[in-house]
PDB file of C-alpha atoms and ligand atoms in Angstrom:
ATOM      1  CA  MET H   1      -0.063  -0.020  -0.004  1.00 73.00           C
ATOM      2  CA  THR H   2       1.205   3.419  -0.927  1.00 92.00           C
ATOM      3  CA  LEU H   3      -0.038   6.888  -0.190  1.00 97.00           C
ATOM      4  CA  ILE H   4       0.902   9.956  -2.095  1.00 97.00           C
ATOM      5  CA  LEU H   5       0.117  13.613  -1.083  1.00 98.00           C
ATOM      6  CA  ARG H   6       0.283  15.848  -4.095  1.00 98.00           C
ATOM      7  CA  TYR H   7      -1.366  18.752  -5.876  1.00 98.00           C
ATOM      8  CA  MET H   8      -4.860  18.100  -7.386  1.00 98.00           C
ATOM      9  CA  GLN H   9      -4.867  17.856 -11.152  1.00 97.00           C
ATOM     10  CA  ASN H  10      -7.679  17.813 -13.838  1.00 97.00           C
ATOM     11  CA  PRO H  11      -7.929  14.030 -13.992  1.00 96.00           C
ATOM     12  CA  ASP H  12      -8.573  13.925 -10.206  1.00 97.00           C
ATOM     13  CA  ILE H  13     -11.643  16.254 -10.352  1.00 98.00           C
ATOM     14  CA  PRO H  14     -14.389  13.583 -10.931  1.00 97.00           C
ATOM     15  CA  GLN H  15     -13.243  11.327  -8.093  1.00 98.00           C
ATOM     16  CA  VAL H  16     -12.908  14.615  -5.836  1.00 98.00           C
ATOM     17  CA  VAL H  17     -16.450  15.615  -6.855  1.00 98.00           C
ATOM     18  CA  THR H  18     -17.833  12.146  -5.880  1.00 98.00           C
ATOM     19  CA  ILE H  19     -16.291  12.500  -2.319  1.00 98.00           C
ATOM     20  CA  ASP H  20     -17.458  16.083  -2.154  1.00 98.00           C
ATOM     21  CA  HIS H  21     -21.056  15.035  -2.842  1.00 98.00           C
ATOM     22  CA  LEU H  22     -20.869  12.451  -0.152  1.00 98.00           C
ATOM     23  CA  ALA H  23     -19.280  14.740   2.480  1.00 98.00           C
ATOM     24  CA  PHE H  24     -20.883  18.115   1.988  1.00 97.00           C
ATOM     25  CA  THR H  25     -24.221  19.846   1.455  1.00 93.00           C
ATOM     26  CA  PRO H  26     -24.027  21.847  -0.869  1.00 92.00           C
ATOM     27  CA  PRO H  27     -21.085  20.371  -2.668  1.00 96.00           C
ATOM     28  CA  TRP H  28     -18.725  22.365  -4.885  1.00 96.00           C
ATOM     29  CA  SER H  29     -19.240  22.018  -8.520  1.00 97.00           C
ATOM     30  CA  ALA H  30     -16.580  20.425 -10.961  1.00 98.00           C
ATOM     31  CA  ARG H  31     -16.222  23.698 -12.472  1.00 98.00           C
ATOM     32  CA  SER H  32     -15.257  25.310  -9.223  1.00 98.00           C
ATOM     33  CA  TYR H  33     -12.446  22.639  -8.734  1.00 98.00           C
ATOM     34  CA  ALA H  34     -11.260  23.241 -12.403  1.00 98.00           C
ATOM     35  CA  TYR H  35     -11.039  26.921 -11.575  1.00 97.00           C
ATOM     36  CA  GLU H  36      -9.038  26.267  -8.336  1.00 97.00           C
ATOM     37  CA  VAL H  37      -6.710  23.835 -10.151  1.00 97.00           C
ATOM     38  CA  ASN H  38      -6.059  25.826 -13.449  1.00 96.00           C
ATOM     39  CA  GLU H  39      -6.693  29.439 -12.908  1.00 95.00           C
ATOM     40  CA  SER H  40      -6.658  30.699  -9.428  1.00 96.00           C
ATOM     41  CA  ASN H  41      -3.289  32.234  -8.470  1.00 94.00           C
ATOM     42  CA  TYR H  42      -4.067  31.782  -4.746  1.00 96.00           C
ATOM     43  CA  SER H  43      -5.103  28.011  -4.752  1.00 97.00           C
ATOM     44  CA  HIS H  44      -3.055  25.010  -3.410  1.00 98.00           C
ATOM     45  CA  MET H  45      -5.576  22.157  -3.730  1.00 98.00           C
ATOM     46  CA  LEU H  46      -4.188  18.788  -2.728  1.00 98.00           C
ATOM     47  CA  VAL H  47      -5.254  15.129  -2.894  1.00 98.00           C
ATOM     48  CA  LEU H  48      -4.220  11.948  -1.012  1.00 98.00           C
ATOM     49  CA  GLU H  49      -3.932   9.170  -3.681  1.00 98.00           C
ATOM     50  CA  HIS H  50      -3.850   5.478  -2.568  1.00 97.00           C
ATOM     51  CA  PHE H  51      -2.173   2.635  -4.535  1.00 93.00           C
ATOM     52  CA  ASP H  52      -2.520  -0.901  -3.878  1.00 83.00           C
ATOM     53  CA  VAL H  53       0.977  -1.405  -5.311  1.00 76.00           C
ATOM     54  CA  PRO H  54       3.752   1.033  -5.355  1.00 68.00           C
ATOM     55  CA  PRO H  55       3.434   3.285  -8.415  1.00 63.00           C
ATOM     56  CA  PRO H  56       6.238   3.169 -10.803  1.00 62.00           C
ATOM     57  CA  PRO H  57       8.682   6.069 -11.464  1.00 63.00           C
ATOM     58  CA  SER H  58       6.984   8.335 -14.071  1.00 62.00           C
ATOM     59  CA  GLY H  59       9.871   7.604 -16.618  1.00 59.00           C
ATOM     60  CA  ILE H  60       8.924   3.916 -16.839  1.00 55.00           C
ATOM     61  CA  LYS H  61       5.199   4.275 -16.506  1.00 59.00           C
ATOM     62  CA  ARG H  62       4.661   3.485 -20.073  1.00 57.00           C
ATOM     63  CA  LEU H  63       6.948   0.463 -20.027  1.00 54.00           C
ATOM     64  CA  VAL H  64       5.116  -0.851 -16.930  1.00 54.00           C
ATOM     65  CA  GLN H  65       1.777  -0.105 -18.699  1.00 58.00           C
ATOM     66  CA  SER H  66       2.664  -2.124 -21.762  1.00 55.00           C
ATOM     67  CA  ILE H  67       3.709  -5.110 -19.475  1.00 55.00           C
ATOM     68  CA  ASN H  68       0.329  -4.652 -17.655  1.00 58.00           C
ATOM     69  CA  GLY H  69      -1.589  -5.027 -20.925  1.00 59.00           C
ATOM     70  CA  GLY H  70      -1.969  -1.366 -21.568  1.00 57.00           C
ATOM     71  CA  ARG H  71      -3.731  -0.954 -18.079  1.00 57.00           C
ATOM     72  CA  GLU H  72      -2.884   2.006 -15.857  1.00 62.00           C
ATOM     73  CA  ILE H  73      -1.692   1.170 -12.376  1.00 67.00           C
ATOM     74  CA  GLU H  74      -4.746   1.087 -10.118  1.00 86.00           C
ATOM     75  CA  SER H  75      -5.002   3.897  -7.730  1.00 93.00           C
ATOM     76  CA  ARG H  76      -7.875   5.928  -6.008  1.00 96.00           C
ATOM     77  CA  ILE H  77      -8.361   9.370  -4.694  1.00 98.00           C
ATOM     78  CA  VAL H  78      -9.216   8.926  -0.972  1.00 98.00           C
ATOM     79  CA  GLY H  79      -9.395  12.418   0.225  1.00 98.00           C
ATOM     80  CA  TYR H  80      -8.729  15.974  -0.771  1.00 98.00           C
ATOM     81  CA  GLY H  81      -8.257  19.477   0.545  1.00 98.00           C
ATOM     82  CA  GLY H  82      -8.188  23.075  -0.387  1.00 98.00           C
ATOM     83  CA  LEU H  83      -5.899  25.811   0.676  1.00 98.00           C
ATOM     84  CA  TRP H  84      -5.891  29.431  -0.325  1.00 98.00           C
ATOM     85  CA  TYR H  85      -2.751  31.594   0.402  1.00 98.00           C
ATOM     86  CA  ILE H  86      -3.214  35.342  -0.071  1.00 97.00           C
ATOM     87  CA  MET H  87      -0.493  37.731   1.508  1.00 92.00           C
ATOM     88  CA  ASP H  88       0.200  36.484   4.892  1.00 96.00           C
ATOM     89  CA  GLU H  89      -3.075  34.479   5.379  1.00 98.00           C
ATOM     90  CA  ALA H  90      -3.514  30.817   4.607  1.00 98.00           C
ATOM     91  CA  HIS H  91      -7.207  29.723   4.424  1.00 98.00           C
ATOM     92  CA  ILE H  92      -8.267  26.097   4.546  1.00 98.00           C
ATOM     93  CA  SER H  93     -11.205  26.072   2.202  1.00 98.00           C
ATOM     94  CA  THR H  94     -12.171  22.362   2.361  1.00 98.00           C
ATOM     95  CA  ILE H  95     -11.179  18.950   3.510  1.00 98.00           C
ATOM     96  CA  ALA H  96     -12.737  15.539   3.187  1.00 98.00           C
ATOM     97  CA  ILE H  97     -11.816  11.779   3.193  1.00 98.00           C
ATOM     98  CA  HIS H  98     -14.231   9.364   1.542  1.00 98.00           C
ATOM     99  CA  PRO H  99     -16.713   8.167   4.221  1.00 98.00           C
ATOM    100  CA  GLU H 100     -15.751   4.643   3.853  1.00 98.00           C
ATOM    101  CA  LEU H 101     -12.198   5.426   4.563  1.00 98.00           C
ATOM    102  CA  ARG H 102     -12.341   7.714   7.615  1.00 98.00           C
ATOM    103  CA  GLY H 103     -10.591   6.929  10.956  1.00 98.00           C
ATOM    104  CA  ARG H 104      -7.438   5.728   9.480  1.00 98.00           C
ATOM    105  CA  GLY H 105      -5.333   8.985  10.103  1.00 98.00           C
ATOM    106  CA  TRP H 106      -5.745  10.178   6.456  1.00 98.00           C
ATOM    107  CA  GLY H 107      -7.743  13.297   7.261  1.00 98.00           C
ATOM    108  CA  GLU H 108      -4.796  14.171   9.560  1.00 98.00           C
ATOM    109  CA  ILE H 109      -2.315  13.836   6.811  1.00 98.00           C
ATOM    110  CA  LEU H 110      -4.222  16.263   4.704  1.00 98.00           C
ATOM    111  CA  LEU H 111      -4.600  18.766   7.440  1.00 99.00           C
ATOM    112  CA  ALA H 112      -0.860  18.397   8.412  1.00 98.00           C
ATOM    113  CA  GLY H 113       0.109  18.717   4.710  1.00 98.00           C
ATOM    114  CA  MET H 114      -1.826  21.950   4.481  1.00 98.00           C
ATOM    115  CA  ILE H 115      -0.236  23.304   7.598  1.00 98.00           C
ATOM    116  CA  ARG H 116       3.195  22.452   6.365  1.00 98.00           C
ATOM    117  CA  ARG H 117       2.476  23.927   3.034  1.00 98.00           C
ATOM    118  CA  SER H 118       1.251  27.276   4.916  1.00 98.00           C
ATOM    119  CA  ILE H 119       4.697  27.320   6.829  1.00 98.00           C
ATOM    120  CA  THR H 120       6.721  26.667   3.573  1.00 97.00           C
ATOM    121  CA  LEU H 121       4.740  29.639   1.887  1.00 97.00           C
ATOM    122  CA  GLY H 122       5.381  31.786   4.768  1.00 97.00           C
ATOM    123  CA  ALA H 123       1.885  32.251   6.029  1.00 98.00           C
ATOM    124  CA  HIS H 124       1.475  34.224   9.427  1.00 98.00           C
ATOM    125  CA  TYR H 125      -1.613  32.345  10.311  1.00 98.00           C
ATOM    126  CA  ILE H 126      -4.232  29.947   9.049  1.00 98.00           C
ATOM    127  CA  VAL H 127      -8.096  30.400   9.197  1.00 98.00           C
ATOM    128  CA  LEU H 128     -10.838  28.048   8.624  1.00 98.00           C
ATOM    129  CA  GLU H 129     -14.729  27.849   9.300  1.00 98.00           C
ATOM    130  CA  VAL H 130     -16.324  24.779  10.645  1.00 98.00           C
ATOM    131  CA  ARG H 131     -19.936  23.903  11.490  1.00 98.00           C
ATOM    132  CA  VAL H 132     -20.623  24.256  15.127  1.00 98.00           C
ATOM    133  CA  SER H 133     -22.093  20.652  14.923  1.00 98.00           C
ATOM    134  CA  ASN H 134     -19.054  19.258  13.171  1.00 98.00           C
ATOM    135  CA  THR H 135     -17.231  18.051  16.348  1.00 98.00           C
ATOM    136  CA  VAL H 136     -15.201  15.478  14.567  1.00 98.00           C
ATOM    137  CA  ALA H 137     -13.551  18.219  12.290  1.00 98.00           C
ATOM    138  CA  GLN H 138     -13.181  20.464  15.381  1.00 98.00           C
ATOM    139  CA  GLN H 139     -11.321  17.751  17.326  1.00 98.00           C
ATOM    140  CA  LEU H 140      -8.967  17.367  14.372  1.00 98.00           C
ATOM    141  CA  TYR H 141      -8.224  21.080  14.241  1.00 98.00           C
ATOM    142  CA  GLN H 142      -7.822  21.340  17.957  1.00 98.00           C
ATOM    143  CA  LYS H 143      -5.251  18.426  17.792  1.00 98.00           C
ATOM    144  CA  TYR H 144      -3.140  20.815  15.692  1.00 98.00           C
ATOM    145  CA  ASP H 145      -3.900  23.843  17.999  1.00 98.00           C
ATOM    146  CA  PHE H 146      -6.438  25.737  16.189  1.00 98.00           C
ATOM    147  CA  LYS H 147      -8.365  27.976  18.447  1.00 98.00           C
ATOM    148  CA  THR H 148     -11.934  29.270  18.139  1.00 98.00           C
ATOM    149  CA  VAL H 149     -11.789  33.090  17.737  1.00 98.00           C
ATOM    150  CA  ALA H 150     -15.348  33.967  16.801  1.00 98.00           C
ATOM    151  CA  ILE H 151     -18.728  32.548  15.772  1.00 98.00           C
ATOM    152  CA  LYS H 152     -20.065  33.438  12.445  1.00 98.00           C
ATOM    153  CA  ARG H 153     -23.754  33.533  12.603  1.00 98.00           C
ATOM    154  CA  LYS H 154     -25.831  31.811  10.013  1.00 98.00           C
ATOM    155  CA  TYR H 155     -22.569  31.333   7.933  1.00 98.00           C
ATOM    156  CA  TYR H 156     -23.946  28.280   6.112  1.00 97.00           C
ATOM    157  CA  HIS H 157     -26.688  29.581   3.460  1.00 94.00           C
ATOM    158  CA  ASN H 158     -28.336  26.280   2.899  1.00 95.00           C
ATOM    159  CA  ASP H 159     -29.487  25.781   6.566  1.00 96.00           C
ATOM    160  CA  GLY H 160     -28.413  28.724   8.425  1.00 97.00           C
ATOM    161  CA  GLU H 161     -25.966  27.002  10.691  1.00 98.00           C
ATOM    162  CA  ASP H 162     -23.356  29.053  12.540  1.00 98.00           C
ATOM    163  CA  ALA H 163     -19.644  28.424  11.971  1.00 98.00           C
ATOM    164  CA  TYR H 164     -16.753  28.577  14.327  1.00 98.00           C
ATOM    165  CA  ASP H 165     -14.020  30.797  12.991  1.00 98.00           C
ATOM    166  CA  MET H 166     -10.824  28.893  13.953  1.00 98.00           C
ATOM    167  CA  ARG H 167      -7.232  30.094  13.667  1.00 98.00           C
ATOM    168  CA  LEU H 168      -3.691  28.834  13.994  1.00 98.00           C
ATOM    169  CA  ASN H 169      -1.169  31.412  14.733  1.00 98.00           C
ATOM    170  CA  LEU H 170       2.113  30.933  12.900  1.00 98.00           C
ATOM    171  CA  ASP H 171       3.605  34.346  13.584  1.00 97.00           C
ATOM    172  CA  ASP H 172       5.484  33.394  16.643  1.00 97.00           C
ATOM    173  CA  GLY H 173       9.121  33.425  15.817  1.00 97.00           C
ATOM    174  CA  GLY H 174       8.963  29.885  14.371  1.00 97.00           C
ATOM    175  CA  GLU H 175       7.888  28.244  17.617  1.00 98.00           C
ATOM    176  CA  TYR H 176       4.961  26.412  16.070  1.00 98.00           C
ATOM    177  CA  ALA H 177       7.007  25.398  13.039  1.00 98.00           C
ATOM    178  CA  ARG H 178       9.699  23.992  15.294  1.00 98.00           C
ATOM    179  CA  SER H 179       7.196  21.859  17.357  1.00 98.00           C
ATOM    180  CA  PHE H 180       5.346  20.917  14.099  1.00 98.00           C
ATOM    181  CA  ALA H 181       8.308  19.522  12.274  1.00 98.00           C
ATOM    182  CA  PRO H 182       8.827  16.404  14.457  1.00 98.00           C
ATOM    183  CA  ARG H 183       5.010  15.691  14.498  1.00 98.00           C
ATOM    184  CA  TYR H 184       5.041  15.803  10.679  1.00 98.00           C
ATOM    185  CA  ALA H 185       8.092  13.575  10.423  1.00 98.00           C
ATOM    186  CA  HIS H 186       6.330  11.197  12.751  1.00 98.00           C
ATOM    187  CA  LEU H 187       3.166  11.185  10.538  1.00 98.00           C
ATOM    188  CA  LEU H 188       5.442  10.526   7.533  1.00 97.00           C
ATOM    189  CA  GLU H 189       7.041   7.606   9.315  1.00 97.00           C
ATOM    190  CA  THR H 190       3.702   6.099  10.723  1.00 97.00           C
ATOM    191  CA  HIS H 191       1.841   6.242   7.331  1.00 97.00           C
ATOM    192  CA  GLY H 192       4.858   5.928   5.011  1.00 95.00           C
ATOM    193  CA  PHE H 193       3.292   8.522   2.607  1.00 96.00           C
ATOM    194  CA  THR H 194       5.177  10.303  -0.127  1.00 97.00           C
ATOM    195  CA  ASP H 195       4.957  14.001   0.150  1.00 98.00           C
ATOM    196  CA  LEU H 196       4.955  15.801  -3.272  1.00 97.00           C
ATOM    197  CA  TYR H 197       3.046  18.852  -2.052  1.00 98.00           C
ATOM    198  CA  THR H 198       4.435  20.711   0.784  1.00 98.00           C
ATOM    199  CA  GLU H 199       7.577  21.989  -0.759  1.00 96.00           C
ATOM    200  CA  THR H 200       6.373  22.407  -4.410  1.00 93.00           C
ATOM    201  CA  LEU H 201       4.555  24.841  -6.609  1.00 92.00           C
ATOM    202  CA  PRO H 202       1.224  23.990  -8.154  1.00 91.00           C
ATOM    203  CA  PRO H 203       1.591  22.251 -11.617  1.00 90.00           C
ATOM    204  CA  ARG H 204       0.263  25.382 -13.219  1.00 87.00           C
ATOM    205  CA  ASN H 205       3.435  27.350 -12.088  1.00 85.00           C
ATOM    206  CA  ARG H 206       6.034  24.633 -12.443  1.00 78.00           C
ATOM    207  CA  SER H 207       7.735  26.605 -15.229  1.00 65.00           C
ATOM    208  CA  GLN H 208       8.863  29.024 -12.517  1.00 56.00           C
ATOM    209  CA  SER H 209      12.278  28.242 -10.940  1.00 48.00           C
ATOM    210  CA  ASP H 210      11.272  28.882  -7.215  1.00 48.00           C
ATOM    211  CA  SER H 211      10.142  25.669  -5.634  1.00 45.00           C
ATOM    212  CA  SER H 212       8.739  27.103  -2.440  1.00 45.00           C
ATOM    213  CA  SER H 213       6.889  30.284  -3.037  1.00 44.00           C
ATOM    214  CA  ALA H 214       3.541  31.065  -4.648  1.00 43.00           C
TER     215      ALA H 214
HETATM  216  C1  LIG T 301     -12.896  15.723   9.246  1.00 53.33           C
HETATM  217  C2  LIG T 301     -12.386  14.349   8.469  1.00 53.33           C
HETATM  218  C3  LIG T 301     -11.538  14.942   7.200  1.00 53.33           C
HETATM  219  C4  LIG T 301     -11.323  13.549   9.388  1.00 53.33           C
HETATM  220  O1  LIG T 301     -10.805  12.652   8.576  1.00 53.33           O
HETATM  221  P1  LIG T 301     -10.398  11.234   9.074  1.00 53.33           P
HETATM  222  O2  LIG T 301      -9.604  10.457   8.159  1.00 53.33           O
HETATM  223  O3  LIG T 301     -11.617  10.469   9.435  1.00 53.33           O
HETATM  224  O4  LIG T 301      -9.654  11.624  10.540  1.00 53.33           O
HETATM  225  P2  LIG T 301      -8.370  10.863  11.058  1.00 53.33           P
HETATM  226  O5  LIG T 301      -8.513   9.430  11.099  1.00 53.33           O
HETATM  227  O6  LIG T 301      -7.321  11.465  10.376  1.00 53.33           O
HETATM  228  O7  LIG T 301      -8.280  11.316  12.562  1.00 53.33           O
HETATM  229  C5  LIG T 301      -7.615  12.624  12.881  1.00 53.33           C
HETATM  230  C6  LIG T 301      -8.280  13.317  14.274  1.00 53.33           C
HETATM  231  O8  LIG T 301      -9.613  13.753  13.749  1.00 53.33           O
HETATM  232  C7  LIG T 301     -10.359  13.655  15.083  1.00 53.33           C
HETATM  233  N1  LIG T 301     -11.367  12.513  14.758  1.00 53.33           N
HETATM  234  C8  LIG T 301     -11.398  11.735  13.675  1.00 53.33           C
HETATM  235  N2  LIG T 301     -12.487  11.001  13.764  1.00 53.33           N
HETATM  236  C9  LIG T 301     -13.086  11.175  14.963  1.00 53.33           C
HETATM  237  C10 LIG T 301     -14.396  10.796  15.609  1.00 53.33           C
HETATM  238  N3  LIG T 301     -15.050   9.876  15.160  1.00 53.33           N
HETATM  239  N4  LIG T 301     -14.711  11.251  16.754  1.00 53.33           N
HETATM  240  C11 LIG T 301     -14.001  12.283  17.302  1.00 53.33           C
HETATM  241  N5  LIG T 301     -12.840  12.837  16.757  1.00 53.33           N
HETATM  242  C12 LIG T 301     -12.346  12.299  15.529  1.00 53.33           C
HETATM  243  C13 LIG T 301      -9.463  13.101  16.119  1.00 53.33           C
HETATM  244  O9  LIG T 301      -8.919  14.276  16.707  1.00 53.33           O
HETATM  245  C14 LIG T 301      -8.415  12.373  15.289  1.00 53.33           C
HETATM  246  O10 LIG T 301      -7.170  12.233  16.047  1.00 53.33           O
HETATM  247  P3  LIG T 301      -6.824  10.887  17.013  1.00 53.33           P
HETATM  248  O11 LIG T 301      -7.071   9.808  16.029  1.00 53.33           O
HETATM  249  O12 LIG T 301      -5.532  11.170  17.523  1.00 53.33           O
HETATM  250  O13 LIG T 301      -8.005  10.977  17.967  1.00 53.33           O
HETATM  251  C15 LIG T 301     -13.359  13.501   7.907  1.00 53.33           C
HETATM  252  O14 LIG T 301     -14.281  13.091   9.106  1.00 53.33           O
HETATM  253  C16 LIG T 301     -14.361  13.999   7.052  1.00 53.33           C
HETATM  254  O15 LIG T 301     -14.105  13.853   5.653  1.00 53.33           O
HETATM  255  N6  LIG T 301     -15.505  14.556   7.245  1.00 53.33           N
HETATM  256  C17 LIG T 301     -16.535  15.188   6.256  1.00 53.33           C
HETATM  257  C18 LIG T 301     -16.010  16.453   5.803  1.00 53.33           C
HETATM  258  C19 LIG T 301     -15.851  17.432   6.932  1.00 53.33           C
HETATM  259  O16 LIG T 301     -16.530  17.716   7.835  1.00 53.33           O
HETATM  260  N7  LIG T 301     -14.719  18.329   6.708  1.00 53.33           N
HETATM  261  C20 LIG T 301     -14.459  19.478   7.572  1.00 53.33           C
HETATM  262  C21 LIG T 301     -15.012  20.674   7.064  1.00 53.33           C
HETATM  263  S1  LIG T 301     -14.766  22.047   8.104  1.00 53.33           S
END
């Protein structure tokens, strides 16, 4: 079993939309994801991809496919997240794991990946909104030291539920980043996932030489 954390790309969008429909009301449209992936200058969308067998290095992918009777190596998107980075602020816009695959630590990988990406981008703080009824997600955020700073009344238009405005301060002289580094290393070791996300640019910007800024 292999897990890869990487930027979301166009071919991922149908699977992401499927998970989104299972996780949220109302869900985002495929068009919204396409905008985030291809057009937004502020967006750092990510996916967690699961392979039953280790994926081949890209250079020999065609060779492996030909041995495999032309079939792609089987993989599946198991979860995804959305991060916007504007000025000093990082904003977690969405996060979800397929309902059948929750409780394995994979949502934590997504959140920790977005926190690490925020740190490598130089964010001073991370914000997010969460339904007041969503105690599972709140516990995940609290595990990484997000604090509730306000309540946004009737934030969700479809049913009028309130949201907690949660924040994680990163503007502390590097203290959080220093304590976070061993936690992230421990996650990498425990789950053995490959991180192709937290230190790289979105594919749409890859022609630029800098590998760590937006
Ligand atoms: C929130 C979500 C992404 C968590 O993903 P997950 O893979 O199930 O979570 P993990 O297994 O990585 O658990 C990480 C932490 O989340 C919290 N958590 C997860 N499941 C929980 C549960 N059933 N009850 C309470 N806390 C829970 C815990 O803090 C847990 O840490 P711990 O294992 O040390 O206790 C997932 O539940 C989901 O997709 N929910 C629907 C979409 C959603 O609500 N997104 C948040 C929008 S703001």
